[in-house]
Amino acid sequence: MIITGGWVATFDEGIGLIKNGAVLIEGSVIRDVGEKKRILLENPREEILNYPKSIVMPGLICAHCHAYGAFARGMPIKTEPPTRFGEILERIWWRLDKKLTLDDVYYGGLVTAIEAIRHGTTFMMDHHASPYSIRGSL
């Protein structure tokens, strides 16, 4: 399979951005990255997915997230704003943890995963941990 785009972002200092680039994929392995014209000529029988107005790039990595916190966005704080990490845990996260059900944790993770995929993130490390987390959620 060949994926072509208006640009290919390699994140490799030696290659950089490739205008009218292409990526050759065999199974689960990226076999080649380069100019679209060359890759198409060298691989005439490959299936082509053409996205001329797109940037083709590797998936992004999120090494630290709290997926269950998806429902905390915009949540008002009804106490003094925290000023230290311990206060953040006590006044916000641990209070939220005490209220979450298994379904809440599941759907919070699902919402976070869908949002990540839509924005190009293909790996996430979820740090769901709390002394008050619901049994079975970790």
Coordinates of C-alpha atoms in Angstrom, one line a residue:
M1 CA 0.0 0.0 0.0
I2 CA 1.2 3.5 -0.8
I3 CA -0.1 6.5 1.0
T4 CA 0.5 9.8 -0.7
G5 CA -0.1 13.3 0.6
G6 CA 0.5 16.9 -0.2
W7 CA 3.3 16.7 2.4
V8 CA 5.0 13.8 4.2
A9 CA 6.3 14.8 7.7
T10 CA 9.1 12.4 8.6
F11 CA 10.4 14.0 11.8
D12 CA 13.9 13.0 10.6
E13 CA 16.4 15.8 10.5
G14 CA 18.1 14.3 7.5
I15 CA 14.8 14.1 5.5
G16 CA 12.4 16.7 6.9
L17 CA 9.2 17.5 5.1
I18 CA 8.7 16.0 1.6
K19 CA 6.4 17.9 -0.7
N20 CA 4.3 15.5 -2.9
G21 CA 5.6 12.7 -0.8
A22 CA 4.6 9.1 -0.3
V23 CA 4.9 6.2 2.2
L24 CA 5.2 2.6 1.1
I25 CA 3.8 0.2 3.7
E26 CA 4.1 -3.6 3.5
G27 CA 2.0 -5.3 6.1
S28 CA 2.7 -3.5 9.3
V29 CA 6.2 -2.2 8.2
I30 CA 7.0 1.2 6.6
R31 CA 9.4 0.1 3.8
D32 CA 10.1 3.5 2.1
V33 CA 9.4 7.2 2.4
G34 CA 10.2 9.7 -0.3
E35 CA 9.0 11.5 -3.4
K36 CA 5.7 10.3 -4.6
K37 CA 6.8 10.0 -8.3
R38 CA 9.7 7.7 -7.4
I39 CA 7.8 5.5 -5.0
L40 CA 4.9 5.1 -7.5
L41 CA 7.3 4.2 -10.4
E42 CA 9.2 1.6 -8.2
N43 CA 6.0 0.0 -7.0
P44 CA 3.5 0.0 -9.9
R45 CA 1.2 -2.8 -8.5
E46 CA 0.7 -1.3 -5.0
E47 CA -2.7 0.0 -3.9
I48 CA -2.7 3.8 -3.6
L49 CA -4.4 5.9 -1.0
N50 CA -4.1 9.5 -2.2
Y51 CA -4.7 12.4 0.1
P52 CA -3.4 15.4 -1.8
K53 CA -4.5 18.0 0.7
S54 CA -3.2 16.2 3.7
I55 CA 0.0 15.8 5.8
V56 CA 1.0 12.2 6.1
M57 CA 3.0 11.6 9.3
P58 CA 3.7 9.1 12.0
G59 CA 1.2 8.7 14.9
L60 CA 1.8 10.9 17.9
I61 CA 2.5 9.6 21.4
C62 CA 1.0 10.8 24.6
A63 CA 3.2 9.5 27.4
H64 CA 1.0 10.8 30.3
C65 CA -2.7 11.3 30.4
H66 CA -5.7 10.8 32.8
A67 CA -8.5 9.5 30.6
Y68 CA -11.0 9.3 33.4
G69 CA -10.6 13.1 33.7
A70 CA -12.4 13.6 30.4
F71 CA -15.5 14.5 32.3
A72 CA -13.7 17.1 34.5
R73 CA -13.1 19.5 31.6
G74 CA -14.8 22.8 32.5
M75 CA -15.8 21.5 35.9
P76 CA -16.2 24.4 38.3
I77 CA -14.1 24.4 41.5
K78 CA -16.4 25.3 44.4
T79 CA -13.5 25.8 46.9
E80 CA -10.4 27.9 47.0
P81 CA -8.2 27.2 43.9
P82 CA -5.4 24.8 44.7
T83 CA -1.9 26.1 44.9
R84 CA 0.1 22.9 45.5
F85 CA 0.0 19.4 43.9
G86 CA -1.4 17.8 47.0
E87 CA -4.3 20.3 47.1
I88 CA -5.0 19.6 43.4
L89 CA -5.4 15.9 44.4
E90 CA -7.4 16.6 47.5
R91 CA -9.7 19.3 46.1
I92 CA -10.3 18.1 42.6
W93 CA -9.1 14.6 41.5
W94 CA -9.8 12.5 44.7
R95 CA -13.2 14.1 45.1
L96 CA -14.0 13.2 41.5
D97 CA -12.6 9.7 41.9
K98 CA -15.0 9.0 44.8
K99 CA -18.0 9.7 42.5
L100 CA -17.0 7.8 39.4
T101 CA -18.7 4.5 38.5
L102 CA -17.1 1.8 36.3
D103 CA -19.2 3.1 33.4
D104 CA -17.9 6.6 34.0
V105 CA -14.3 5.4 33.9
Y106 CA -15.0 3.3 30.8
Y107 CA -16.7 6.1 28.8
G108 CA -14.1 8.6 30.0
G109 CA -11.4 6.3 28.5
L110 CA -13.5 5.8 25.3
V111 CA -14.0 9.6 24.8
T112 CA -10.3 10.3 25.4
A113 CA -9.2 7.5 23.0
I114 CA -11.6 8.7 20.2
E115 CA -10.4 12.3 20.6
A116 CA -6.7 11.2 20.6
I117 CA -7.2 9.1 17.4
R118 CA -9.0 12.0 15.7
H119 CA -6.0 14.2 16.4
G120 CA -3.3 11.8 15.3
T121 CA -2.3 10.2 18.6
T122 CA -1.9 6.4 18.2
F123 CA -0.4 5.6 21.7
M124 CA -1.5 6.8 25.1
M125 CA -0.2 6.0 28.6
D126 CA -3.1 6.4 31.0
H127 CA -2.2 7.1 34.6
H128 CA -5.4 6.2 36.3
A129 CA -4.5 5.8 39.9
S130 CA -6.1 6.9 43.2
P131 CA -6.6 5.7 46.7
Y132 CA -10.3 6.3 46.0
S133 CA -10.6 4.7 42.6
I134 CA -13.6 2.4 42.2
R135 CA -12.8 -1.3 42.5
G136 CA -12.1 -2.9 39.1
S137 CA -11.3 0.3 37.3
L138 CA -7.5 0.0 37.4

